[in-house]
mmCIF file of N, CA and C and ligand atoms in Angstrom:
data_model
loop_
_atom_site.group_PDB
_atom_site.id
_atom_site.type_symbol
_atom_site.label_atom_id
_atom_site.label_comp_id
_atom_site.label_asym_id
_atom_site.label_seq_id
_atom_site.Cartn_x
_atom_site.Cartn_y
_atom_site.Cartn_z
ATOM 1 N N MET A 51 -10.545 -11.682 13.186
ATOM 2 C CA MET A 51 -10.672 -13.216 12.170
ATOM 3 C C MET A 51 -9.240 -12.692 11.343
ATOM 4 N N ARG A 52 -8.805 -13.735 10.771
ATOM 5 C CA ARG A 52 -7.633 -13.506 10.089
ATOM 6 C C ARG A 52 -7.746 -14.798 9.168
ATOM 7 N N TRP A 53 -7.078 -14.524 7.958
ATOM 8 C CA TRP A 53 -6.624 -15.210 6.651
ATOM 9 C C TRP A 53 -5.471 -16.420 6.967
ATOM 10 N N SER A 54 -5.615 -17.551 7.004
ATOM 11 C CA SER A 54 -4.340 -18.353 7.004
ATOM 12 C C SER A 54 -3.496 -17.732 6.527
ATOM 13 N N GLY A 55 -2.214 -18.030 7.265
ATOM 14 C CA GLY A 55 -0.962 -17.297 6.907
ATOM 15 C C GLY A 55 -0.843 -15.416 6.755
ATOM 16 N N VAL A 56 -1.925 -14.836 6.896
ATOM 17 C CA VAL A 56 -1.557 -13.718 6.980
ATOM 18 C C VAL A 56 -1.428 -12.579 8.546
ATOM 19 N N THR A 57 -0.551 -11.976 8.703
ATOM 20 C CA THR A 57 -0.452 -11.026 9.807
ATOM 21 C C THR A 57 -1.342 -10.307 10.173
ATOM 22 N N THR A 58 -2.144 -9.503 9.027
ATOM 23 C CA THR A 58 -2.521 -8.378 8.940
ATOM 24 C C THR A 58 -3.905 -9.205 9.466
ATOM 25 N N GLU A 59 -4.093 -7.802 10.716
ATOM 26 C CA GLU A 59 -5.379 -8.045 11.597
ATOM 27 C C GLU A 59 -6.534 -7.384 11.149
ATOM 28 N N LEU A 60 -7.749 -7.758 11.161
ATOM 29 C CA LEU A 60 -8.879 -7.519 10.715
ATOM 30 C C LEU A 60 -9.040 -5.771 11.399
ATOM 31 N N ASN A 61 -8.909 -4.952 10.663
ATOM 32 C CA ASN A 61 -8.840 -3.973 11.284
ATOM 33 C C ASN A 61 -10.468 -2.949 10.970
ATOM 34 N N LYS A 62 -11.460 -2.443 11.742
ATOM 35 C CA LYS A 62 -12.790 -2.126 12.105
ATOM 36 C C LYS A 62 -12.918 -0.885 11.957
ATOM 37 N N LEU A 63 -11.137 -0.139 11.551
ATOM 38 C CA LEU A 63 -11.846 1.128 11.144
ATOM 39 C C LEU A 63 -11.498 1.591 10.007
ATOM 40 N N VAL A 64 -11.030 0.834 9.345
ATOM 41 C CA VAL A 64 -11.606 1.083 7.574
ATOM 42 C C VAL A 64 -11.881 -0.319 6.962
ATOM 43 N N PRO A 65 -12.521 0.466 5.680
ATOM 44 C CA PRO A 65 -13.554 -0.499 4.630
ATOM 45 C C PRO A 65 -12.884 -2.068 4.647
ATOM 46 N N LYS A 66 -14.014 -2.373 4.452
ATOM 47 C CA LYS A 66 -13.939 -4.401 4.469
ATOM 48 C C LYS A 66 -12.660 -4.528 3.126
ATOM 49 N N LYS A 67 -13.248 -3.171 2.014
ATOM 50 C CA LYS A 67 -12.465 -3.443 0.416
ATOM 51 C C LYS A 67 -10.421 -3.482 1.250
ATOM 52 N N VAL A 68 -10.941 -2.275 2.115
ATOM 53 C CA VAL A 68 -9.168 -1.721 2.512
ATOM 54 C C VAL A 68 -8.343 -3.271 2.572
ATOM 55 N N ASN A 69 -9.814 -3.962 4.130
ATOM 56 C CA ASN A 69 -8.208 -4.883 4.726
ATOM 57 C C ASN A 69 -8.311 -6.250 3.443
ATOM 58 N N ILE A 70 -9.060 -6.156 2.752
ATOM 59 C CA ILE A 70 -9.354 -7.494 1.899
ATOM 60 C C ILE A 70 -8.477 -7.271 0.921
ATOM 61 N N LEU A 71 -7.586 -5.478 0.101
ATOM 62 C CA LEU A 71 -6.547 -5.730 0.007
ATOM 63 C C LEU A 71 -5.613 -5.560 0.814
ATOM 64 N N SER A 72 -5.178 -5.321 1.869
ATOM 65 C CA SER A 72 -4.320 -5.850 2.683
ATOM 66 C C SER A 72 -3.991 -6.990 2.362
ATOM 67 N N TRP A 73 -4.933 -7.958 3.077
ATOM 68 C CA TRP A 73 -4.632 -9.416 2.824
ATOM 69 C C TRP A 73 -4.204 -10.117 1.919
ATOM 70 N N ARG A 74 -4.704 -9.372 0.914
ATOM 71 C CA ARG A 74 -4.542 -10.052 -0.712
ATOM 72 C C ARG A 74 -3.204 -9.550 -1.085
ATOM 73 N N ALA A 75 -2.019 -8.502 -0.889
ATOM 74 C CA ALA A 75 -1.342 -8.075 -0.913
ATOM 75 C C ALA A 75 -0.582 -8.742 0.122
ATOM 76 N N GLU A 76 -0.780 -9.502 1.002
ATOM 77 C CA GLU A 76 -0.192 -9.774 2.117
ATOM 78 C C GLU A 76 0.372 -11.470 1.303
ATOM 79 N N LEU A 77 -0.789 -11.983 0.977
ATOM 80 C CA LEU A 77 -0.594 -13.488 0.350
ATOM 81 C C LEU A 77 -0.226 -13.341 -1.348
ATOM 82 N N GLY A 78 0.640 -11.911 -1.937
ATOM 83 C CA GLY A 78 1.089 -12.286 -3.042
ATOM 84 C C GLY A 78 -0.120 -12.184 -4.148
ATOM 85 N N LYS A 79 -1.531 -11.504 -3.698
ATOM 86 C CA LYS A 79 -2.559 -12.051 -4.832
ATOM 87 C C LYS A 79 -3.327 -10.478 -5.226
ATOM 88 N N ILE A 80 -2.435 -9.822 -5.544
ATOM 89 C CA ILE A 80 -3.148 -8.302 -5.972
ATOM 90 C C ILE A 80 -2.324 -8.972 -7.419
ATOM 91 N N PRO A 81 -2.726 -8.426 -8.757
ATOM 92 C CA PRO A 81 -2.703 -8.920 -9.900
ATOM 93 C C PRO A 81 -1.526 -7.434 -10.404
ATOM 94 N N THR A 82 -0.396 -7.773 -9.568
ATOM 95 C CA THR A 82 0.515 -7.061 -10.053
ATOM 96 C C THR A 82 1.218 -7.273 -11.933
ATOM 97 N N ARG A 83 2.104 -6.533 -12.391
ATOM 98 C CA ARG A 83 2.651 -7.366 -13.839
ATOM 99 C C ARG A 83 3.485 -8.509 -13.372
ATOM 100 N N SER A 84 3.784 -8.555 -12.410
ATOM 101 C CA SER A 84 4.777 -9.666 -12.292
ATOM 102 C C SER A 84 4.125 -11.082 -11.998
ATOM 103 N N VAL A 85 2.790 -10.610 -10.768
ATOM 104 C CA VAL A 85 2.335 -11.583 -10.960
ATOM 105 C C VAL A 85 1.349 -11.785 -12.036
ATOM 106 N N LEU A 86 0.702 -11.222 -12.845
ATOM 107 C CA LEU A 86 0.286 -11.589 -14.430
ATOM 108 C C LEU A 86 1.150 -12.524 -15.103
ATOM 109 N N ARG A 87 2.615 -12.069 -14.743
ATOM 110 C CA ARG A 87 3.711 -12.517 -15.906
ATOM 111 C C ARG A 87 3.634 -14.048 -15.494
ATOM 112 N N ILE A 88 3.893 -14.252 -14.282
ATOM 113 C CA ILE A 88 3.905 -15.582 -13.418
ATOM 114 C C ILE A 88 2.342 -16.549 -13.832
ATOM 115 N N LYS A 89 1.649 -15.765 -14.148
ATOM 116 C CA LYS A 89 -0.070 -17.277 -14.509
ATOM 117 C C LYS A 89 0.045 -16.328 -16.196
ATOM 118 N N ASN A 90 1.245 -16.598 -16.739
ATOM 119 C CA ASN A 90 1.457 -16.177 -18.706
ATOM 120 C C ASN A 90 0.361 -15.765 -18.987
ATOM 121 N N ILE A 91 0.021 -14.641 -18.531
ATOM 122 C CA ILE A 91 -0.810 -13.597 -19.245
ATOM 123 C C ILE A 91 0.075 -12.826 -19.522
ATOM 124 N N ASN A 92 -0.093 -12.537 -21.067
ATOM 125 C CA ASN A 92 0.980 -11.302 -21.692
ATOM 126 C C ASN A 92 0.290 -9.489 -21.204
ATOM 127 N N ILE A 93 1.033 -8.765 -21.171
ATOM 128 C CA ILE A 93 1.166 -7.429 -20.540
ATOM 129 C C ILE A 93 1.836 -6.883 -20.882
ATOM 130 N N GLY A 94 2.996 -6.961 -21.454
ATOM 131 C CA GLY A 94 3.825 -6.260 -22.528
ATOM 132 C C GLY A 94 4.952 -5.827 -21.107
ATOM 133 N N SER A 95 4.927 -4.714 -21.024
ATOM 134 C CA SER A 95 6.040 -4.451 -19.974
ATOM 135 C C SER A 95 5.735 -5.160 -18.717
ATOM 136 N N LEU A 96 6.902 -4.951 -18.235
ATOM 137 C CA LEU A 96 6.969 -5.902 -16.680
ATOM 138 C C LEU A 96 6.993 -3.817 -15.207
ATOM 139 N N THR A 97 7.273 -3.033 -16.045
ATOM 140 C CA THR A 97 7.830 -2.241 -14.782
ATOM 141 C C THR A 97 6.453 -1.786 -14.643
ATOM 142 N N CYS A 98 7.071 -0.851 -13.345
ATOM 143 C CA CYS A 98 6.214 -0.332 -12.533
ATOM 144 C C CYS A 98 5.307 1.356 -13.048
ATOM 145 N N LYS A 99 4.533 0.790 -12.547
ATOM 146 C CA LYS A 99 3.710 2.143 -13.409
ATOM 147 C C LYS A 99 3.631 3.381 -12.963
ATOM 148 N N LEU A 100 4.639 3.387 -11.501
ATOM 149 C CA LEU A 100 4.763 4.727 -10.747
ATOM 150 C C LEU A 100 5.225 5.277 -11.110
ATOM 151 N N CYS A 101 6.322 4.676 -10.895
ATOM 152 C CA CYS A 101 8.063 4.947 -11.599
ATOM 153 C C CYS A 101 8.730 4.769 -12.706
ATOM 154 N N ASP A 102 8.299 3.620 -13.212
ATOM 155 C CA ASP A 102 9.150 3.458 -14.703
ATOM 156 C C ASP A 102 10.637 3.036 -14.415
ATOM 157 N N LYS A 103 10.987 2.497 -13.512
ATOM 158 C CA LYS A 103 12.176 2.378 -13.324
ATOM 159 C C LYS A 103 12.499 1.097 -12.370
ATOM 160 N N ALA A 104 11.691 -0.305 -12.375
ATOM 161 C CA ALA A 104 11.919 -1.500 -11.856
ATOM 162 C C ALA A 104 10.550 -2.151 -12.174
ATOM 163 N N GLU A 105 10.961 -3.998 -11.435
ATOM 164 C CA GLU A 105 9.708 -4.511 -12.176
ATOM 165 C C GLU A 105 8.380 -4.554 -10.941
ATOM 166 N N GLU A 106 7.675 -4.393 -11.310
ATOM 167 C CA GLU A 106 6.371 -4.198 -10.743
ATOM 168 C C GLU A 106 5.626 -5.179 -9.959
ATOM 169 N N THR A 107 6.877 -5.345 -8.519
ATOM 170 C CA THR A 107 6.052 -6.561 -7.838
ATOM 171 C C THR A 107 5.258 -5.735 -6.590
ATOM 172 N N ILE A 108 4.888 -6.615 -5.661
ATOM 173 C CA ILE A 108 3.958 -6.009 -4.592
ATOM 174 C C ILE A 108 4.896 -5.339 -3.656
ATOM 175 N N ASP A 109 6.358 -6.349 -3.227
ATOM 176 C CA ASP A 109 7.134 -5.396 -2.321
ATOM 177 C C ASP A 109 8.088 -3.673 -2.756
ATOM 178 N N HIS A 110 7.537 -3.838 -4.041
ATOM 179 C CA HIS A 110 8.030 -3.335 -4.983
ATOM 180 C C HIS A 110 6.994 -1.771 -4.620
ATOM 181 N N LEU A 111 6.067 -1.831 -5.253
ATOM 182 C CA LEU A 111 5.158 -1.024 -5.106
ATOM 183 C C LEU A 111 4.797 -0.328 -4.127
ATOM 184 N N PHE A 112 4.959 -0.696 -2.682
ATOM 185 C CA PHE A 112 4.677 -0.381 -1.105
ATOM 186 C C PHE A 112 5.503 -0.125 -0.239
ATOM 187 N N THR A 113 6.930 -0.629 -0.859
ATOM 188 C CA THR A 113 8.043 -0.247 -0.011
ATOM 189 C C THR A 113 9.089 0.074 -0.545
ATOM 190 N N ALA A 114 9.177 -0.494 -1.739
ATOM 191 C CA ALA A 114 10.432 0.437 -2.344
ATOM 192 C C ALA A 114 10.709 0.843 -3.687
ATOM 193 N N CYS A 115 9.182 1.483 -4.130
ATOM 194 C CA CYS A 115 9.119 2.514 -5.223
ATOM 195 C C CYS A 115 9.266 3.404 -4.789
ATOM 196 N N GLN A 116 9.974 4.405 -6.170
ATOM 197 C CA GLN A 116 10.562 5.576 -5.129
ATOM 198 C C GLN A 116 9.438 6.653 -5.367
ATOM 199 N N MET A 117 7.800 6.698 -5.800
ATOM 200 C CA MET A 117 6.728 6.954 -5.565
ATOM 201 C C MET A 117 6.423 7.054 -4.134
ATOM 202 N N SER A 118 6.334 5.816 -3.698
ATOM 203 C CA SER A 118 5.775 4.973 -2.087
ATOM 204 C C SER A 118 7.247 5.683 -1.203
ATOM 205 N N THR A 119 7.958 5.013 -1.064
ATOM 206 C CA THR A 119 9.048 5.127 -0.382
ATOM 207 C C THR A 119 9.494 6.602 -0.164
ATOM 208 N N TYR A 120 10.201 7.206 -1.022
ATOM 209 C CA TYR A 120 10.643 8.673 -1.119
ATOM 210 C C TYR A 120 9.678 9.679 -0.856
ATOM 211 N N TYR A 121 9.076 9.342 -1.408
ATOM 212 C CA TYR A 121 7.711 10.135 -1.331
ATOM 213 C C TYR A 121 6.645 10.491 0.155
ATOM 214 N N LEU A 122 5.844 9.607 -0.741
ATOM 215 C CA LEU A 122 4.274 9.174 0.163
ATOM 216 C C LEU A 122 4.783 8.679 1.435
ATOM 217 N N TRP A 123 5.571 7.737 1.778
ATOM 218 C CA TRP A 123 5.592 7.296 2.593
ATOM 219 C C TRP A 123 6.086 8.277 3.808
ATOM 220 N N SER A 124 7.142 9.220 3.282
ATOM 221 C CA SER A 124 7.896 9.880 4.205
ATOM 222 C C SER A 124 6.818 11.571 4.563
ATOM 223 N N LYS A 125 5.851 11.742 3.759
ATOM 224 C CA LYS A 125 4.902 12.751 4.226
ATOM 225 C C LYS A 125 3.999 11.816 5.546
ATOM 226 N N ILE A 126 3.880 10.812 5.274
ATOM 227 C CA ILE A 126 2.936 10.074 5.999
ATOM 228 C C ILE A 126 3.140 10.009 7.174
ATOM 229 N N GLU A 127 5.248 9.432 7.812
ATOM 230 C CA GLU A 127 5.223 9.415 8.791
ATOM 231 C C GLU A 127 5.454 10.938 9.494
ATOM 232 N N SER A 128 5.601 11.913 8.835
ATOM 233 C CA SER A 128 5.889 13.631 9.158
ATOM 234 C C SER A 128 3.702 13.618 9.874
ATOM 235 N N TRP A 129 3.346 13.698 8.328
ATOM 236 C CA TRP A 129 2.069 14.287 8.799
ATOM 237 C C TRP A 129 1.299 13.059 10.615
ATOM 238 N N CYS A 130 1.925 12.348 10.474
ATOM 239 C CA CYS A 130 1.052 11.199 11.911
ATOM 240 C C CYS A 130 2.813 11.023 12.906
ATOM 241 N N LYS A 131 3.388 11.972 12.265
ATOM 242 C CA LYS A 131 4.267 11.713 13.679
ATOM 243 C C LYS A 131 5.098 10.355 13.884
ATOM 244 N N LEU A 132 5.285 9.981 12.922
ATOM 245 C CA LEU A 132 6.085 8.715 13.192
ATOM 246 C C LEU A 132 7.345 8.627 13.363
ATOM 247 N N PRO A 133 8.386 7.428 13.693
ATOM 248 C CA PRO A 133 9.343 7.156 13.635
ATOM 249 C C PRO A 133 9.273 6.698 12.054
ATOM 250 N N PRO A 134 11.091 6.817 11.626
ATOM 251 C CA PRO A 134 11.473 5.974 10.081
ATOM 252 C C PRO A 134 10.619 5.013 10.190
ATOM 253 N N LEU A 135 9.493 4.908 9.031
ATOM 254 C CA LEU A 135 9.071 3.094 8.356
ATOM 255 C C LEU A 135 9.752 2.847 8.068
ATOM 256 N N PHE A 136 10.849 1.376 8.657
ATOM 257 C CA PHE A 136 11.629 0.725 7.405
ATOM 258 C C PHE A 136 10.908 -0.636 7.338
ATOM 259 N N ALA A 137 10.550 -0.478 5.586
ATOM 260 C CA ALA A 137 9.663 -1.607 5.155
ATOM 261 C C ALA A 137 10.509 -2.053 4.073
ATOM 262 N N PHE A 138 10.832 -3.342 4.309
ATOM 263 C CA PHE A 138 11.476 -4.499 3.204
ATOM 264 C C PHE A 138 10.240 -4.976 2.338
ATOM 265 N N SER A 139 8.689 -5.220 3.061
ATOM 266 C CA SER A 139 8.550 -6.419 2.587
ATOM 267 C C SER A 139 6.553 -5.406 3.009
ATOM 268 N N PHE A 140 5.425 -6.274 1.939
ATOM 269 C CA PHE A 140 4.630 -5.507 2.504
ATOM 270 C C PHE A 140 4.116 -5.979 3.651
ATOM 271 N N ARG A 141 4.616 -7.245 4.176
ATOM 272 C CA ARG A 141 3.877 -7.431 5.935
ATOM 273 C C ARG A 141 4.891 -6.766 6.963
ATOM 274 N N ASP A 142 6.125 -6.117 6.392
ATOM 275 C CA ASP A 142 6.664 -5.313 7.092
ATOM 276 C C ASP A 142 5.435 -4.261 7.438
ATOM 277 N N LEU A 143 4.832 -3.592 6.758
ATOM 278 C CA LEU A 143 3.922 -2.352 6.603
ATOM 279 C C LEU A 143 3.445 -2.549 7.866
ATOM 280 N N MET A 144 2.216 -3.794 7.444
ATOM 281 C CA MET A 144 1.147 -4.231 8.345
ATOM 282 C C MET A 144 1.493 -4.765 9.471
ATOM 283 N N VAL A 145 2.437 -4.889 10.097
ATOM 284 C CA VAL A 145 3.210 -4.806 11.242
ATOM 285 C C VAL A 145 3.957 -3.636 12.247
ATOM 286 N N PHE A 146 3.999 -3.085 10.758
ATOM 287 C CA PHE A 146 5.015 -1.909 12.162
ATOM 288 C C PHE A 146 4.048 -1.055 13.221
ATOM 289 N N HIS A 147 2.728 -0.580 13.306
ATOM 290 C CA HIS A 147 2.190 -0.242 14.167
ATOM 291 C C HIS A 147 2.576 -0.820 15.331
ATOM 292 N N ASN A 148 3.009 -2.371 15.654
ATOM 293 C CA ASN A 148 3.145 -3.082 16.646
ATOM 294 C C ASN A 148 4.174 -2.823 17.326
ATOM 295 N N SER A 149 5.134 -2.300 16.496
ATOM 296 C CA SER A 149 5.975 -1.882 16.761
ATOM 297 C C SER A 149 6.824 -0.364 17.914
ATOM 298 N N LEU A 150 5.643 0.094 17.450
ATOM 299 C CA LEU A 150 5.330 1.523 18.492
ATOM 300 C C LEU A 150 4.964 1.828 19.760
ATOM 301 N N VAL A 151 5.942 2.669 20.389
ATOM 302 C CA VAL A 151 5.298 2.739 22.092
ATOM 303 C C VAL A 151 4.013 3.597 22.116
ATOM 304 N N ALA A 152 2.954 2.897 22.420
ATOM 305 C CA ALA A 152 1.594 3.806 22.419
ATOM 306 C C ALA A 152 0.323 3.164 22.260
ATOM 307 N N THR A 153 -0.354 4.116 22.610
ATOM 308 C CA THR A 153 -1.979 2.938 23.107
ATOM 309 C C THR A 153 -2.346 2.135 22.017
ATOM 310 N N LYS A 154 -3.105 1.461 22.272
ATOM 311 C CA LYS A 154 -4.168 0.447 21.627
ATOM 312 C C LYS A 154 -4.408 1.543 20.298
ATOM 313 N N LEU A 155 -5.086 2.094 20.465
ATOM 314 C CA LEU A 155 -6.064 3.011 19.436
ATOM 315 C C LEU A 155 -5.157 4.096 18.587
ATOM 316 N N ARG A 156 -3.917 4.370 19.257
ATOM 317 C CA ARG A 156 -3.018 4.691 18.289
ATOM 318 C C ARG A 156 -2.528 3.998 17.476
ATOM 319 N N LYS A 157 -2.429 2.665 18.067
ATOM 320 C CA LYS A 157 -1.746 1.914 17.030
ATOM 321 C C LYS A 157 -3.062 1.618 15.775
ATOM 322 N N GLU A 158 -3.846 1.130 16.233
ATOM 323 C CA GLU A 158 -4.995 0.890 15.632
ATOM 324 C C GLU A 158 -5.219 1.780 13.658
ATOM 325 N N LEU A 159 -5.214 3.323 14.410
ATOM 326 C CA LEU A 159 -4.852 4.550 13.483
ATOM 327 C C LEU A 159 -4.197 4.897 12.694
ATOM 328 N N VAL A 160 -2.835 3.924 13.301
ATOM 329 C CA VAL A 160 -1.776 4.420 11.994
ATOM 330 C C VAL A 160 -1.514 2.958 11.464
ATOM 331 N N LEU A 161 -2.081 1.718 11.702
ATOM 332 C CA LEU A 161 -2.552 1.256 10.731
ATOM 333 C C LEU A 161 -3.418 0.941 9.810
ATOM 334 N N SER A 162 -4.906 1.968 10.020
ATOM 335 C CA SER A 162 -5.612 2.929 9.263
ATOM 336 C C SER A 162 -5.408 3.192 8.377
ATOM 337 N N VAL A 163 -4.297 4.150 8.942
ATOM 338 C CA VAL A 163 -3.557 5.237 7.643
ATOM 339 C C VAL A 163 -2.920 4.089 6.788
ATOM 340 N N LEU A 164 -1.730 3.577 7.033
ATOM 341 C CA LEU A 164 -0.996 2.920 6.297
ATOM 342 C C LEU A 164 -1.302 1.949 5.340
ATOM 343 N N GLN A 165 -3.310 1.230 5.609
ATOM 344 C CA GLN A 165 -3.838 0.247 5.212
ATOM 345 C C GLN A 165 -4.894 1.310 4.030
ATOM 346 N N MET A 166 -4.725 2.984 4.669
ATOM 347 C CA MET A 166 -5.558 3.583 3.471
ATOM 348 C C MET A 166 -4.560 4.173 2.145
ATOM 349 N N THR A 167 -3.331 4.179 2.964
ATOM 350 C CA THR A 167 -2.285 4.591 2.173
ATOM 351 C C THR A 167 -1.932 3.392 0.673
ATOM 352 N N VAL A 168 -2.156 2.474 1.415
ATOM 353 C CA VAL A 168 -1.468 1.362 0.271
ATOM 354 C C VAL A 168 -2.699 0.995 -0.592
ATOM 355 N N TRP A 169 -3.914 1.454 -0.303
ATOM 356 C CA TRP A 169 -5.438 1.610 -0.798
ATOM 357 C C TRP A 169 -5.338 2.698 -2.083
ATOM 358 N N CYS A 170 -5.194 3.660 -1.489
ATOM 359 C CA CYS A 170 -4.372 5.012 -2.488
ATOM 360 C C CYS A 170 -3.173 4.997 -3.201
ATOM 361 N N ILE A 171 -2.166 4.233 -3.512
ATOM 362 C CA ILE A 171 -1.293 3.534 -3.987
ATOM 363 C C ILE A 171 -1.785 2.292 -5.059
ATOM 364 N N TRP A 172 -2.788 1.771 -4.907
ATOM 365 C CA TRP A 172 -2.679 0.833 -5.252
ATOM 366 C C TRP A 172 -4.034 1.360 -6.945
ATOM 367 N N LYS A 173 -4.774 1.892 -6.214
ATOM 368 C CA LYS A 173 -5.624 2.501 -7.136
ATOM 369 C C LYS A 173 -4.881 3.994 -7.662
ATOM 370 N N ALA A 174 -4.207 4.400 -7.334
ATOM 371 C CA ALA A 174 -3.271 5.661 -8.417
ATOM 372 C C ALA A 174 -2.259 4.726 -9.822
ATOM 373 N N ARG A 175 -2.180 3.530 -9.116
ATOM 374 C CA ARG A 175 -1.202 2.866 -9.762
ATOM 375 C C ARG A 175 -2.277 2.299 -11.372
ATOM 376 N N ASN A 176 -3.798 2.221 -10.836
ATOM 377 C CA ASN A 176 -4.917 1.059 -11.397
ATOM 378 C C ASN A 176 -5.418 2.243 -12.635
ATOM 379 N N ASP A 177 -5.085 3.512 -12.029
ATOM 380 C CA ASP A 177 -5.962 4.702 -12.550
ATOM 381 C C ASP A 177 -4.784 4.591 -13.671
ATOM 382 N N ALA A 178 -3.819 4.877 -13.169
ATOM 383 C CA ALA A 178 -2.332 5.179 -14.190
ATOM 384 C C ALA A 178 -2.514 4.061 -15.841
ATOM 385 N N MET A 179 -2.889 2.815 -14.846
ATOM 386 C CA MET A 179 -2.607 1.677 -15.752
ATOM 387 C C MET A 179 -3.875 1.742 -16.818
ATOM 388 N N PHE A 180 -5.028 1.915 -16.154
ATOM 389 C CA PHE A 180 -6.358 1.796 -16.952
ATOM 390 C C PHE A 180 -6.567 2.554 -17.665
ATOM 391 N N ARG A 181 -6.365 3.773 -17.050
ATOM 392 C CA ARG A 181 -7.010 4.879 -17.173
ATOM 393 C C ARG A 181 -5.986 6.205 -17.629
ATOM 394 N N GLN A 182 -5.268 5.826 -17.949
ATOM 395 C CA GLN A 182 -4.307 6.624 -18.369
ATOM 396 C C GLN A 182 -4.083 8.172 -17.708
ATOM 397 N N HIS A 183 -4.322 8.016 -16.397
ATOM 398 C CA HIS A 183 -4.413 9.272 -15.063
ATOM 399 C C HIS A 183 -2.971 9.428 -14.839
ATOM 400 N N ARG A 184 -2.629 10.508 -14.803
ATOM 401 C CA ARG A 184 -1.182 11.087 -14.751
ATOM 402 C C ARG A 184 -1.212 10.749 -13.240
ATOM 403 N N ILE A 185 -0.038 10.209 -12.952
ATOM 404 C CA ILE A 185 0.571 10.214 -11.348
ATOM 405 C C ILE A 185 0.853 12.019 -10.463
ATOM 406 N N ILE A 186 -0.133 11.499 -9.717
ATOM 407 C CA ILE A 186 0.168 13.603 -9.017
ATOM 408 C C ILE A 186 0.675 12.923 -7.373
ATOM 409 N N LYS A 187 1.472 12.480 -7.023
ATOM 410 C CA LYS A 187 1.867 12.588 -5.796
ATOM 411 C C LYS A 187 1.900 13.334 -4.862
ATOM 412 N N GLU A 188 1.076 14.501 -5.116
ATOM 413 C CA GLU A 188 0.384 15.285 -3.929
ATOM 414 C C GLU A 188 -0.702 15.103 -4.048
ATOM 415 N N LYS A 189 -1.599 14.696 -4.874
ATOM 416 C CA LYS A 189 -2.964 14.066 -4.599
ATOM 417 C C LYS A 189 -3.322 12.972 -3.935
ATOM 418 N N MET A 190 -1.875 12.285 -4.305
ATOM 419 C CA MET A 190 -2.180 10.886 -3.435
ATOM 420 C C MET A 190 -1.793 10.649 -1.980
ATOM 421 N N VAL A 191 -1.188 11.915 -1.305
ATOM 422 C CA VAL A 191 -1.284 11.940 -0.115
ATOM 423 C C VAL A 191 -2.548 13.038 0.005
ATOM 424 N N ASP A 192 -3.170 13.362 -0.528
ATOM 425 C CA ASP A 192 -4.588 14.253 -0.571
ATOM 426 C C ASP A 192 -5.759 13.360 -0.377
ATOM 427 N N ASP A 193 -5.474 12.610 -0.738
ATOM 428 C CA ASP A 193 -6.186 10.942 -0.810
ATOM 429 C C ASP A 193 -6.241 10.647 0.377
ATOM 430 N N VAL A 194 -4.919 10.055 0.983
ATOM 431 C CA VAL A 194 -4.875 9.911 2.178
ATOM 432 C C VAL A 194 -5.508 10.541 3.530
ATOM 433 N N LYS A 195 -5.075 11.408 3.971
ATOM 434 C CA LYS A 195 -5.429 12.300 4.406
ATOM 435 C C LYS A 195 -7.356 12.780 4.474
ATOM 436 N N MET A 196 -7.672 12.916 3.387
ATOM 437 C CA MET A 196 -9.143 12.641 3.238
ATOM 438 C C MET A 196 -9.947 11.718 4.022
ATOM 439 N N LEU A 197 -9.603 10.210 3.581
ATOM 440 C CA LEU A 197 -9.717 9.009 3.494
ATOM 441 C C LEU A 197 -9.412 8.648 4.883
ATOM 442 N N SER A 198 -8.598 8.790 5.730
ATOM 443 C CA SER A 198 -7.984 8.485 6.544
ATOM 444 C C SER A 198 -8.922 9.172 7.912
HETATM 445 ZN ZN1 LIG B 317 7.642 1.823 -8.664
#
């Protein structure tokens, strides 16, 4: 099953809510600060809650933010023994597994880990934004490993 315009496959190895987050993110339909601004919802600062350095867009949050790129994705690469994960857009993340020379099962498992990482990034962002939780990058890696 696919949503129109979405390349992300339905992944039976992850919970439905995780697939839905991936699909919505690929469609640009998760409420980042830049999306809320476009909808004229006043949210004050547009700055990313994870790094405090750039505008919070979907691509920034998952592929350019210091927290996701320089820390989380590199930990995931070494944990899963993956080649360097070059992603310039959210869609790049969701098709990365197709570039691997691997069995179908391994590709599905890699996609699962990437989707769970996206889930953990979004959850950490929401916890920081709405519950004033401090971002603990080591905890994000532990959460991905525990959920995957
Ligand atoms: Zn950031």
